[in-house]
Structure formats: C-alpha cells, structure tokens
Coordinates of C-alpha atoms in Angstrom, one line a residue:
X1 CA -26.7 -32.6 -13.2
X2 CA -24.1 -32.4 -15.9
X3 CA -20.6 -30.9 -15.4
X4 CA -21.7 -27.5 -16.7
X5 CA -24.7 -27.2 -14.4
X6 CA -22.5 -28.3 -11.4
X7 CA -19.9 -25.6 -12.3
X8 CA -22.6 -23.0 -12.8
X9 CA -24.3 -23.6 -9.4
X10 CA -20.9 -23.6 -7.7
X11 CA -19.7 -20.2 -9.0
X12 CA -22.9 -18.5 -8.6
X13 CA -23.2 -19.6 -5.0
X14 CA -19.8 -18.0 -4.3
X15 CA -20.9 -14.7 -6.0
X16 CA -24.3 -14.7 -4.1
X17 CA -22.7 -15.4 -0.7
X18 CA -20.3 -12.5 -1.2
X19 CA -23.1 -10.2 -2.3
X20 CA -25.3 -11.2 0.7
X21 CA -22.6 -10.2 3.1
X22 CA -22.2 -6.8 1.7
X23 CA -19.5 -7.2 -1.0
X24 CA -20.4 -5.6 -4.4
X25 CA -17.0 -4.6 -6.1
X26 CA -14.6 -6.9 -7.8
X27 CA -11.4 -6.4 -9.8
X28 CA -10.8 -9.0 -12.5
X29 CA -7.6 -9.7 -14.2
X30 CA -7.9 -11.9 -17.4
X31 CA -7.0 -15.6 -17.5
X32 CA -8.2 -18.9 -18.5
X33 CA -8.6 -20.8 -15.3
X34 CA -10.6 -18.1 -13.6
X35 CA -13.2 -18.2 -16.5
X36 CA -16.2 -19.5 -14.6
X37 CA -15.9 -17.0 -11.8
X38 CA -15.2 -14.1 -14.2
X39 CA -18.3 -14.9 -16.1
X40 CA -20.4 -15.2 -12.9
X41 CA -19.2 -11.8 -11.7
X42 CA -19.6 -10.2 -15.1
X43 CA -23.2 -11.4 -15.6
X44 CA -24.3 -10.4 -12.1
X45 CA -25.8 -6.9 -12.2
X46 CA -25.4 -6.6 -8.4
X47 CA -21.6 -6.5 -8.7
X48 CA -19.5 -3.7 -10.2
X49 CA -16.7 -5.2 -12.0
X50 CA -13.4 -3.4 -12.7
X51 CA -10.7 -4.6 -15.1
X52 CA -7.0 -4.4 -14.9
X53 CA -4.7 -6.8 -16.9
X54 CA -1.7 -6.3 -14.6
X55 CA -2.3 -8.2 -11.4
X56 CA 0.1 -6.1 -9.4
X57 CA -1.6 -2.9 -10.4
X58 CA -5.1 -4.6 -10.1
X59 CA -4.5 -5.4 -6.4
X60 CA -3.5 -1.8 -5.7
X61 CA -6.4 -0.6 -7.6
X62 CA -8.8 -2.9 -5.4
X63 CA -6.9 -1.5 -2.4
X64 CA -7.9 2.0 -3.4
X65 CA -11.5 1.0 -3.8
X66 CA -11.6 -0.6 -0.4
X67 CA -10.1 2.6 1.1
X68 CA -12.6 4.9 -0.6
X69 CA -15.7 2.7 0.4
X70 CA -14.5 1.2 3.6
X71 CA -15.8 -2.1 2.6
X72 CA -14.2 -5.3 1.3
X73 CA -13.4 -5.6 -2.4
X74 CA -12.8 -9.0 -4.4
X75 CA -9.7 -9.7 -6.4
X76 CA -9.9 -12.3 -8.9
X77 CA -7.1 -13.9 -11.0
X78 CA -6.0 -17.0 -12.8
X79 CA -3.5 -19.7 -11.7
X80 CA 0.2 -19.5 -11.6
X81 CA 2.5 -16.3 -11.1
X82 CA -0.7 -14.1 -11.7
X83 CA -1.5 -14.7 -8.0
X84 CA 2.0 -13.9 -6.8
X85 CA 1.7 -10.3 -8.4
X86 CA -0.9 -9.6 -5.7
X87 CA 1.7 -9.9 -2.9
X88 CA 2.8 -6.3 -2.5
X89 CA -0.7 -4.9 -2.2
X90 CA -1.7 -7.6 0.1
X91 CA 1.1 -6.8 2.5
X92 CA 0.1 -3.2 2.4
X93 CA -3.5 -4.1 3.1
X94 CA -2.5 -6.1 6.1
X95 CA -0.5 -3.4 7.7
X96 CA -2.9 -0.7 6.8
X97 CA -5.8 -2.7 8.0
X98 CA -7.8 -2.7 4.6
X99 CA -10.2 -5.5 3.8
X100 CA -9.5 -7.3 0.6
X101 CA -11.0 -10.9 -0.5
X102 CA -8.5 -12.6 -2.8
X103 CA -10.0 -15.4 -5.0
X104 CA -7.1 -17.3 -6.9
X105 CA -8.2 -19.7 -9.5
X106 CA -6.1 -22.8 -9.6
X107 CA -5.5 -26.0 -11.4
X108 CA -7.0 -29.4 -10.1
X109 CA -5.1 -31.4 -7.7
X110 CA -4.0 -33.9 -10.3
X111 CA -2.1 -31.2 -12.3
X112 CA -0.1 -29.9 -9.5
X113 CA 3.6 -30.7 -9.3
X114 CA 3.6 -32.7 -12.4
X115 CA 5.0 -30.1 -14.7
X116 CA 1.6 -28.7 -15.9
X117 CA 1.8 -25.2 -17.3
X118 CA 0.7 -22.2 -15.4
X119 CA 0.7 -24.2 -12.1
X120 CA 2.5 -23.3 -8.8
X121 CA 1.9 -24.2 -5.2
X122 CA -1.0 -21.8 -4.3
X123 CA -2.0 -23.3 -0.9
X124 CA -1.4 -20.7 1.7
X125 CA 0.5 -18.7 -0.9
X126 CA 0.4 -15.5 1.0
X127 CA 1.6 -17.1 4.4
X128 CA 1.1 -14.8 7.4
X129 CA 0.3 -11.8 5.2
X130 CA -3.4 -12.7 5.2
X131 CA -5.7 -13.1 8.1
X132 CA -7.3 -16.3 6.7
X133 CA -6.5 -18.8 4.1
X134 CA -8.2 -21.9 2.8
X135 CA -8.9 -23.9 -0.4
X136 CA -12.4 -24.7 -1.7
X137 CA -13.2 -28.1 -2.8
X138 CA -13.4 -29.0 -6.6
X139 CA -17.0 -28.4 -7.9
X140 CA -19.2 -31.5 -7.5
X141 CA -22.9 -32.2 -7.0
X142 CA -22.5 -33.3 -3.4
X143 CA -25.2 -31.1 -1.5
X144 CA -22.7 -30.3 1.3
X145 CA -20.3 -28.7 -1.1
X146 CA -22.6 -25.6 -1.7
X147 CA -23.4 -25.5 2.0
X148 CA -19.6 -25.4 2.7
X149 CA -19.1 -22.5 0.2
X150 CA -21.8 -20.4 2.0
X151 CA -20.5 -20.9 5.4
X152 CA -16.8 -20.2 4.5
X153 CA -17.7 -17.2 2.4
X154 CA -19.5 -15.8 5.5
X155 CA -16.4 -16.5 7.6
X156 CA -14.1 -14.9 5.1
X157 CA -16.1 -11.7 5.0
X158 CA -16.5 -11.7 8.7
X159 CA -12.6 -12.0 9.2
X160 CA -11.7 -9.4 6.7
X161 CA -14.0 -6.9 8.2
X162 CA -13.3 -7.6 11.9
X163 CA -10.9 -5.2 13.5
X164 CA -8.3 -5.2 12.6
X165 CA -9.4 -5.4 8.9
X166 CA -7.1 -7.2 6.5
X167 CA -6.9 -9.4 3.4
X168 CA -8.2 -13.0 3.2
X169 CA -7.4 -15.7 0.6
X170 CA -9.5 -18.4 -1.0
X171 CA -7.9 -20.8 -3.5
X172 CA -10.5 -22.3 -5.9
X173 CA -9.5 -25.2 -8.1
X174 CA -11.3 -25.8 -11.5
X175 CA -11.3 -28.6 -13.8
X176 CA -12.0 -28.1 -17.7
X177 CA -14.3 -27.5 -19.3
X178 CA -14.6 -23.9 -17.9
X179 CA -17.7 -22.7 -19.5
X180 CA -21.0 -22.0 -17.4
X181 CA -24.6 -21.0 -18.1
X182 CA -25.4 -17.4 -17.3
X183 CA -27.8 -17.4 -14.3
X184 CA -29.3 -15.3 -11.6
X185 CA -28.2 -15.5 -7.9
X186 CA -29.5 -18.4 -6.0
X187 CA -31.4 -18.3 -2.7
X188 CA -29.0 -19.0 0.2
X189 CA -29.3 -21.1 3.4
X190 CA -26.9 -19.1 5.5
X191 CA -28.5 -15.7 6.0
X192 CA -26.3 -13.3 8.1
X193 CA -23.4 -12.8 10.6
X194 CA -23.8 -10.5 13.5
X195 CA -20.5 -9.1 14.8
X196 CA -19.8 -7.5 18.1
X197 CA -18.8 -3.9 18.6
X198 CA -15.2 -3.2 19.6
X199 CA -15.4 -0.8 22.6
X200 CA -13.2 -0.7 25.8
X201 CA -14.4 -2.3 29.1
X202 CA -15.9 -0.2 31.9
X203 CA -12.7 -0.6 33.8
X204 CA -10.7 0.8 31.0
X205 CA -13.0 3.8 30.5
X206 CA -12.9 4.6 34.2
X207 CA -9.0 4.5 34.2
X208 CA -8.9 6.9 31.2
X209 CA -11.2 9.3 32.8
X210 CA -9.5 9.2 36.0
X211 CA -6.1 9.9 34.2
X212 CA -7.4 12.8 32.2
X213 CA -9.0 14.3 35.3
X214 CA -5.6 14.2 37.1
X215 CA -3.4 15.3 34.2
X216 CA -1.2 18.5 34.5
X217 CA 0.8 18.3 31.2
X218 CA -1.1 16.0 28.8
X219 CA -1.2 15.5 25.1
X220 CA -3.7 13.9 22.8
X221 CA -2.0 12.3 19.7
X222 CA -4.1 11.2 16.8
X223 CA -2.7 9.2 13.8
X224 CA -4.4 7.6 10.8
X225 CA -7.6 6.1 12.0
X226 CA -9.5 2.9 11.1
X227 CA -11.5 3.0 7.8
X228 CA -14.9 4.5 8.3
X229 CA -14.1 6.1 11.7
X230 CA -16.7 8.6 12.8
X231 CA -14.6 11.4 14.2
X232 CA -17.5 13.3 15.9
X233 CA -16.8 11.4 19.2
X234 CA -13.2 12.3 19.0
X235 CA -14.1 16.0 18.7
X236 CA -16.4 15.6 21.7
X237 CA -13.6 14.0 23.6
X238 CA -11.1 17.0 22.6
X239 CA -13.7 19.4 23.8
X240 CA -14.0 17.8 27.1
X241 CA -10.3 17.3 27.7
X242 CA -9.1 20.8 26.6
X243 CA -5.7 19.2 26.0
X244 CA -3.3 20.0 23.1
X245 CA -4.3 17.6 20.3
X246 CA -1.3 16.9 17.9
X247 CA -3.3 15.5 14.9
X248 CA -1.5 14.3 11.8
X249 CA -2.8 14.9 8.3
X250 CA -3.8 11.2 7.7
X251 CA -6.3 11.3 10.7
X252 CA -8.5 13.4 8.4
X253 CA -9.2 15.8 11.4
X254 CA -7.0 18.7 10.2
X255 CA -9.7 19.6 7.6
X256 CA -13.3 20.5 8.5
X257 CA -12.5 21.2 12.0
X258 CA -15.4 22.4 14.2
X259 CA -14.7 26.0 15.1
X260 CA -14.9 25.5 18.8
X261 CA -12.1 22.8 18.5
X262 CA -9.6 24.9 16.6
X263 CA -7.8 26.2 19.7
X264 CA -6.9 22.6 20.8
X265 CA -5.5 21.4 17.4
X266 CA -1.8 21.5 16.9
X267 CA -0.7 20.9 13.2
X268 CA 2.9 22.2 13.2
X269 CA 4.3 19.8 15.8
X270 CA 7.0 18.4 13.4
X271 CA 8.5 21.9 12.9
X272 CA 8.1 22.7 16.5
X273 CA 9.8 19.6 17.8
X274 CA 13.0 20.1 15.8
X275 CA 13.7 22.8 18.5
X276 CA 15.5 21.3 21.6
X277 CA 14.5 24.1 24.0
X278 CA 10.9 23.8 23.0
X279 CA 11.0 20.0 23.4
X280 CA 12.4 20.4 27.1
X281 CA 9.7 22.9 27.9
X282 CA 6.7 20.8 26.8
X283 CA 7.7 17.3 27.8
X284 CA 4.4 15.8 28.8
X285 CA 3.5 13.7 31.8
X286 CA 0.4 12.1 30.1
X287 CA 0.0 11.1 26.4
X288 CA -3.2 9.5 24.9
X289 CA -2.6 8.1 21.4
X290 CA -5.3 7.0 18.9
X291 CA -4.7 5.4 15.5
X292 CA -1.5 4.3 13.7
X293 CA 2.0 5.7 14.4
X294 CA 2.3 9.2 13.1
X295 CA 4.5 10.0 10.0
X296 CA 6.7 12.5 12.0
X297 CA 9.9 11.0 13.2
X298 CA 10.5 13.9 15.5
X299 CA 7.2 13.4 17.3
X300 CA 7.9 9.8 18.0
X301 CA 11.4 10.7 19.2
X302 CA 10.0 13.3 21.4
X303 CA 7.4 10.9 23.0
X304 CA 10.1 8.3 23.6
X305 CA 12.6 10.8 25.2
X306 CA 9.9 12.4 27.3
X307 CA 9.0 9.1 29.0
X308 CA 5.7 10.2 30.2
X309 CA 4.2 8.6 33.3
X310 CA 1.1 7.7 31.5
X311 CA 1.5 6.8 27.7
X312 CA -1.9 5.4 26.8
X313 CA -2.3 3.7 23.3
X314 CA -5.9 3.2 22.2
X315 CA -6.0 0.7 19.4
X316 CA -8.7 -1.7 18.0
X317 CA -6.1 -4.7 17.8
X318 CA -4.6 -6.5 20.7
X319 CA -1.4 -6.3 18.7
X320 CA -1.3 -2.6 19.2
X321 CA 1.1 -0.3 17.4
X322 CA 4.0 0.9 19.5
X323 CA 7.3 0.8 17.5
X324 CA 9.2 2.6 20.3
X325 CA 8.0 0.4 23.1
X326 CA 7.3 3.5 25.1
X327 CA 3.7 3.0 26.0
X328 CA 2.7 2.3 29.6
X329 CA -0.9 1.3 29.1
X330 CA -3.0 -0.2 26.3
X331 CA -6.8 0.0 25.8
X332 CA -8.4 -2.0 23.2
X333 CA -11.2 -0.3 21.3
X334 CA -12.1 1.7 18.3
X335 CA -13.0 5.4 18.7
X336 CA -16.6 5.6 19.2
X337 CA -19.5 7.1 21.2
X338 CA -17.9 5.8 24.4
X339 CA -15.5 8.7 24.2
X340 CA -18.2 11.3 24.3
X341 CA -19.6 9.6 27.3
X342 CA -16.5 9.8 29.6
X343 CA -16.8 11.6 32.8
X344 CA -14.0 14.1 32.2
X345 CA -13.9 17.5 33.8
X346 CA -10.5 18.9 32.4
X347 CA -9.7 22.7 31.9
X348 CA -7.6 24.9 29.8
X349 CA -4.1 25.4 31.2
X350 CA -0.8 27.1 30.9
X351 CA 0.5 24.0 29.2
X352 CA -2.1 24.4 26.4
X353 CA -1.2 28.0 26.1
X354 CA 2.4 27.2 25.4
X355 CA 1.5 24.8 22.6
X356 CA -1.0 27.5 21.1
X357 CA 1.6 30.2 21.1
X358 CA 4.2 27.8 19.4
X359 CA 1.6 26.9 16.9
X360 CA 1.1 30.6 16.2
X361 CA 4.7 31.2 15.6
X362 CA 5.3 28.0 13.3
X363 CA 2.0 28.6 11.4
X364 CA 3.0 32.3 10.6
X365 CA 6.4 31.0 9.0
X366 CA 4.8 28.1 7.2
X367 CA 2.0 30.3 5.6
X368 CA 4.6 32.6 4.3
X369 CA 6.7 29.9 2.9
X370 CA 5.9 30.4 -0.8
X371 CA 7.3 34.0 -0.6
X372 CA 10.8 32.6 0.3
X373 CA 10.7 29.3 -1.8
X374 CA 9.8 27.9 -5.2
X375 CA 10.4 24.3 -4.2
X376 CA 8.3 21.2 -3.8
X377 CA 6.9 22.5 -0.4
X378 CA 5.8 25.6 -2.0
X379 CA 4.0 23.7 -4.7
X380 CA 2.3 21.5 -2.0
X381 CA 1.5 24.6 0.0
X382 CA -0.3 26.0 -3.2
X383 CA -2.2 22.8 -3.8
X384 CA -3.6 22.9 -0.3
X385 CA -4.5 26.6 -0.5
X386 CA -6.2 26.3 -3.9
X387 CA -8.2 23.1 -3.6
X388 CA -11.9 23.7 -3.0
X389 CA -13.7 22.3 0.1
X390 CA -15.0 18.8 -0.6
X391 CA -11.7 17.7 -2.3
X392 CA -9.4 14.8 -1.4
X393 CA -5.5 14.4 -1.6
X394 CA -4.0 11.0 -2.2
X395 CA -0.3 11.3 -1.4
X396 CA 2.7 9.1 -1.9
X397 CA 5.2 8.0 0.7
X398 CA 8.6 9.6 0.9
X399 CA 8.7 13.4 0.6
X400 CA 5.1 14.1 -0.5
X401 CA 3.4 12.8 2.7
X402 CA 6.1 14.7 4.8
X403 CA 5.4 18.0 2.8
X404 CA 1.6 17.4 3.3
X405 CA 2.3 16.9 7.0
X406 CA 4.0 20.2 7.1
X407 CA 2.0 22.4 4.8
X408 CA -1.5 21.0 5.4
X409 CA -2.4 23.2 8.4
X410 CA -5.7 23.1 10.5
X411 CA -8.6 24.5 8.4
X412 CA -12.4 24.5 8.3
X413 CA -12.2 23.5 4.6
X414 CA -13.4 19.9 4.1
X415 CA -10.2 18.4 2.7
X416 CA -9.0 14.9 3.4
X417 CA -5.8 13.1 3.0
X418 CA -5.2 9.4 2.2
X419 CA -2.0 7.4 1.6
X420 CA -0.6 3.9 1.6
X421 CA 1.2 4.0 5.0
X422 CA 0.8 0.4 6.0
X423 CA 4.3 -0.3 5.1
X424 CA 5.3 3.2 3.7
X425 CA 6.1 1.7 0.2
X426 CA 6.2 3.8 -3.0
X427 CA 4.9 0.8 -5.2
X428 CA 1.3 0.9 -6.5
X429 CA 0.5 4.4 -5.5
X430 CA -0.9 5.6 -8.9
X431 CA -3.1 2.4 -9.0
X432 CA -4.4 2.9 -5.6
X433 CA -5.3 6.5 -6.2
X434 CA -7.0 5.5 -9.4
X435 CA -9.1 2.8 -7.7
X436 CA -9.9 5.4 -4.9
X437 CA -11.1 8.0 -7.3
X438 CA -13.1 5.6 -9.4
X439 CA -15.7 4.9 -6.7
X440 CA -15.3 8.3 -4.9
X441 CA -17.4 11.2 -6.0
X442 CA -15.2 13.9 -4.7
X443 CA -12.4 15.6 -6.8
X444 CA -9.2 13.6 -6.0
X445 CA -5.6 14.9 -6.3
X446 CA -2.5 12.6 -6.3
X447 CA 0.7 14.0 -5.2
X448 CA 3.6 11.7 -6.1
X449 CA 7.3 11.8 -6.9
X450 CA 9.0 10.7 -10.1
X451 CA 10.4 7.4 -8.9
X452 CA 7.1 6.3 -7.3
X453 CA 5.3 7.3 -10.5
X454 CA 7.7 5.2 -12.5
X455 CA 7.1 2.2 -10.1
X456 CA 3.4 2.2 -11.3
X457 CA 3.6 3.1 -14.9
X458 CA 1.2 0.3 -15.7
X459 CA -1.5 1.8 -13.6
X460 CA -3.1 3.7 -16.6
X461 CA -3.9 0.5 -18.3
X462 CA -7.0 0.4 -16.0
X463 CA -8.2 3.7 -17.7
X464 CA -8.8 1.8 -20.8
X465 CA -11.4 -0.4 -19.3
X466 CA -13.4 1.9 -17.1
X467 CA -13.9 5.6 -16.5
X468 CA -11.4 7.2 -14.2
X469 CA -11.3 10.8 -12.8
X470 CA -8.1 11.9 -11.3
X471 CA -5.8 14.9 -11.0
X472 CA -2.0 13.8 -10.7
X473 CA 0.8 16.1 -9.6
X474 CA 4.2 14.6 -10.2
X475 CA 7.0 16.4 -8.3
X476 CA 9.9 15.5 -10.7
X477 CA 13.3 16.1 -9.0
X478 CA 14.9 13.3 -11.0
X479 CA 15.6 10.8 -8.3
X480 CA 15.0 9.9 -4.7
X481 CA 14.6 13.3 -3.0
X482 CA 14.0 12.0 0.5
X483 CA 17.6 10.6 0.7
X484 CA 18.9 14.2 0.6
X485 CA 17.8 14.7 4.1
X486 CA 19.4 11.5 5.4
X487 CA 23.0 10.7 6.5
X488 CA 23.6 9.0 3.2
X489 CA 23.8 12.5 1.5
X490 CA 26.9 13.4 3.4
X491 CA 28.9 10.7 1.6
X492 CA 29.7 11.6 -1.9
X493 CA 30.9 8.2 -2.9
X494 CA 28.2 6.2 -4.7
X495 CA 25.5 8.5 -3.4
X496 CA 23.8 9.4 -6.9
X497 CA 24.2 5.7 -8.0
X498 CA 22.6 4.1 -4.9
X499 CA 20.3 6.8 -3.6
X500 CA 19.8 9.8 -5.9
X501 CA 19.1 7.2 -8.7
X502 CA 18.5 9.9 -11.5
X503 CA 16.6 8.6 -14.6
X504 CA 16.4 11.8 -16.7
X505 CA 12.9 10.8 -17.6
X506 CA 9.9 13.0 -18.1
X507 CA 6.3 11.8 -18.7
X508 CA 4.9 13.7 -21.7
X509 CA 5.0 10.6 -23.8
X510 CA 3.5 8.4 -21.2
X511 CA 0.6 10.8 -20.8
X512 CA 0.2 10.8 -24.6
X513 CA 0.2 6.9 -24.8
X514 CA -2.9 6.8 -22.3
X515 CA -4.5 10.0 -23.7
X516 CA -3.9 11.8 -20.4
X517 CA -4.1 15.6 -20.3
X518 CA -0.5 16.8 -19.8
X519 CA 1.3 20.0 -18.6
X520 CA 4.9 20.5 -17.8
X521 CA 5.5 23.3 -15.1
X522 CA 8.6 24.9 -13.6
X523 CA 7.3 27.9 -11.4
X524 CA 4.6 28.7 -9.0
X525 CA 2.5 31.1 -11.1
X526 CA 2.1 28.8 -14.1
X527 CA 1.3 25.9 -11.6
X528 CA -1.3 27.8 -10.1
X529 CA -3.1 28.6 -13.3
X530 CA -2.8 25.0 -14.5
X531 CA -4.3 23.7 -11.3
X532 CA -7.2 26.0 -11.4
X533 CA -7.9 25.3 -15.2
X534 CA -10.8 23.1 -16.2
X535 CA -9.8 19.5 -17.1
X536 CA -10.5 18.7 -20.7
X537 CA -9.8 14.9 -20.1
X538 CA -10.8 12.5 -17.2
X539 CA -7.1 12.1 -16.1
X540 CA -4.8 15.2 -15.8
X541 CA -1.1 15.0 -15.3
X542 CA 0.8 18.0 -14.0
X543 CA 4.6 17.4 -14.0
X544 CA 6.4 19.9 -11.7
X545 CA 10.2 20.1 -12.4
X546 CA 12.0 20.6 -9.1
X547 CA 15.6 20.5 -7.8
X548 CA 16.7 18.2 -4.9
X549 CA 19.3 20.5 -3.5
X550 CA 17.0 23.5 -3.6
X551 CA 14.3 21.4 -1.8
X552 CA 16.7 20.6 1.0
X553 CA 17.9 24.1 1.5
X554 CA 14.5 25.7 1.4
X555 CA 13.0 23.2 3.9
X556 CA 15.9 23.7 6.3
X557 CA 15.7 27.4 6.0
X558 CA 12.0 27.3 7.1
X559 CA 13.0 25.1 10.1
X560 CA 15.7 27.5 11.1
X561 CA 13.3 30.5 10.9
X562 CA 10.7 28.7 13.2
X563 CA 13.4 27.6 15.5
X564 CA 15.0 30.9 16.0
X565 CA 11.7 32.7 16.8
X566 CA 10.8 29.8 19.2
X567 CA 14.0 30.1 21.0
X568 CA 13.7 34.0 21.3
X569 CA 10.1 33.7 22.6
X570 CA 11.0 30.9 25.1
X571 CA 14.0 32.9 26.5
X572 CA 12.0 35.9 27.4

C-alpha cells in the first residue's frame, strides 16, 4: 500500500470503531493537522458533524450535545494551542460526569521539541482531568496497528461511559501528506463490549431497607442525577418510604410529578431553612441522599449541623460526593429498579406533616412574589409559569440557578432543568445550551446573566454552520449580581471594581451581528408578551434590564415574609 492508502485505512478504522460502539456525533474545529480525520468524519454518513471554529466554545458545544443525548460525543481539533482551549469544558465534563472523547491531532515525533510551528507537548495534556489518556501510533502498514486502534477505541468508549462518566483523550500524530481517499467504513474484528450494571450489593439493600423501616424523622434528598437516569424507580421508592423528599430543580423530578407523589415532594426547602426555629424543629435522624450535592448552601449547612445518626449517600462512584464530610454510610450504585424492590413498610408521620405545612406556607409567598417584585426572581417566576409542558430550561450558574431553585416549584407540567454544575463555572454556558438544543427536539430556554453571556460571546459562531433553535433570556444587572448577597458587599472599598464589575454593555449589536432576534425589556408586562410571541428567527435573545440592589432587597423581603409566618405558626 502507498502512504495515502495507509492513512485512509487508519482514519476510517478510527471512525468505524467509534460508530460501532455507539458514538455518532462529532464536533470539529478547523485545522491542517487534523485533516485526515476531519475528512473521514465528514464523508461518513453515519456521523452527524457539527462545526465551531473556536475550540473553547466547541468543547462546551459538545458537552451540551452529550448532556442532551446521554451518549459520548467526539471532539476533534488540530495540533498546538487548539487542544489547550478544550481544557475548561473537559474539567466541567469530569466533575459533571459527562462522556466526551477528545481526539487531538499532533505533529509526528520528529517535529516535537525542535521549534516546529504549532507544536506543543500534547502527551497526557489534560493530566488528571480525563479518565483515560493515550497516544496512537503513527499510521503504518503493520497489521497490528489497525487491531490496536480497534481495541483502544473500544476501551476509550467503555471508560468514558462507565460510571462515573467523564472525558477521555486520544492523541493522534500524522505525517504529511495529509490527504486521504474517501471510503466507506471497514468491517471490524473487535465486535462489542458488555459492561456490568452498577447496582448495590444485597447487604447494602438490606441495610437501607432496615434503616428506613426503623426511621422516625427521616429525609430523602435528591440532587442532580446521572445522565439518562430513569426516575420511575425513585418515585416508587418515595411512595414506599412516605418521607419528605427534598428535591432540587436539577434532579428533574420537580416537573412531571406523579399526582400521588405530590404530597411528599418539598421544593421550598432553601427558603424554609433560612429560619432557625424551623431548622431546630425538623432536624432529621436519618438522611438518604441521591445524586450530586444540591445547589442550596442552606440545605447543606442544615444537614451538617443536624448530624443525623444515619446520613446515607448513594452514589455510582466510589469517590462519592460529600463536601461536608457529614455522611455516616455510603452505598455504591445508580438509582434503578432495585429501589422499587426494597422491602420497605414506612408510614406517613407527624414529621412529614410538619414539612408539608411549611411547604404550603412558603409556596404561598413564592407564588405571590411577582405581586411584590419586578426583579430577576419575578422574571424567572414568570418564565416557569408561562412555559408550556414539554419545555426545557438551561440555566447558568450564579444567581440564575438559585432563582430557578427558588421559583421552580413542584408541578405536574413536564419541564426539565439543566445546567453546568460540575464546577459551577459561568464560562461556556451559551455554547453548552446551543449544543444541547441542537440535538434536542424540545423547546429550550437559556437563562443567563450578563457576565456569563459575555464570557461566551463566540458561541454564536456555531450558528453560522448548523441550525440552532434556542430562546435566550439574559438578566442584565450590569455586573456580578451574586456578590451582592455575599459578605464582600458590606465592604464599599473596591467592591464595584473587584466584584460588581460593571461593563455598561448591552447586546443589541451582538444579536444583529449573528442575525439573532432581539428584544430589550424592562418590565414584566412587556416581558410576558415577548416570551409568548412567536419567534421569527431560530435564535431569540430577550435582554431583561434589572437592578442589583432591587434584586437583593426583593429576595430578602420574600425570605422575611416566609420566615415570619413560619415562626408564628411554630409558636402556636
């Protein structure tokens, strides 16, 4: 075989192996050294190719696709600093447990560390931020090379999708010339991997059932769940236990709630747990937690201070998440049918009734919030109220996720919430939401602050290469609104320079540059009309002008109203 035939066989073996193991989406950024693989993906009809010229935005775009599909997505870039731009999204993927397969093209070994252009040390470039890293051999005609590729692609896909999911990295060196012959996918010798299910041992199940059957004051806490989790067994578990279930918005169990489970779901716990009297009254003896650590700092502080006799964390990873070091027991396993099969005979209790009455009090005040306020919370409340069933909300970190956690109350409407909460950053949020909405067929709404939106202004470049469909609501309070709630806000010196960081920027011109539908809004009535209006372009941007000081005052007034009624009720 000549060099072109060798290279053609090599890259199509990579593509075929990925496809055989269930991978069918690739995000490509342009570059010379990655030419052979880019051609192979582009000419393979089994793959859907997405393009984004900014590698940093491309990686978050791929992250969004993987979140939406619950399957690994390939990232492909050229050599040099292009690969370094993937780093922020790969860190998020690791801690959010999202499967990504990074293919970085590289210069051949003889061009490394000799001053060749676009050449850096790419071996294990991402260090401990990926689950698996290796380098492929230079393409050659040795028969064992293609066999090596098949087996290591199978290994990479298995590792990225094994709980906990996370990114993997393969570095692939190419010599010039870089052109290939377009071809079909070859027949492979390695056929399939069969993975084991992640379920707890019989001993762990018996312990959990016994603990629940003996519980007096027990709580179920559910944070963000692994991608693709079937929540039906969790609902069956809640029905059996009849315990208060404190469910955060990212668990995607506050929406589409079965009617018979409504009495058990507590969605206002963050507001309730700001009241010291209530916290002392409901301190639990037993806590069973599924999923990631919840967003609410007040909930985590409450669980830590309560020091329950049994604090059981159920997590798919042996490196289970417990940032407060408060847990007493760990059960390794993913929520599944084993939960519905537990021998549990619990009963409704006075403890449940306490939480239900408190939920009623807090919910009454939260639902009436927009009659008192015209701040970001009121706008978020209006979004949740007006969105039709079958919609999804992608929400940025900082204040937007906290407002969603406050104002998205238990509902039978089918609305789901997604976010980048692996590391809680505000970078790459718009790109992630665009990638998510590209492969998702449900209407998607992004809620984001002005600083996070500025962080990812290059996201819209992707819309020039493939169709996108997204509604974006930017809460523009001209700076970092969340810092207004923190101790830094009490120190006037340097506060605006270091934390408020106002930019005085608005986004009409940015929207025009990318042909994005745009409206600037300053009150609830015009916002409601704009949100319900038909889109005339695939991407719509609603810029809502808000005030940081008013946001803080309105939120604190809500918490005070809830706290006062709670205290009056508890003192009766």
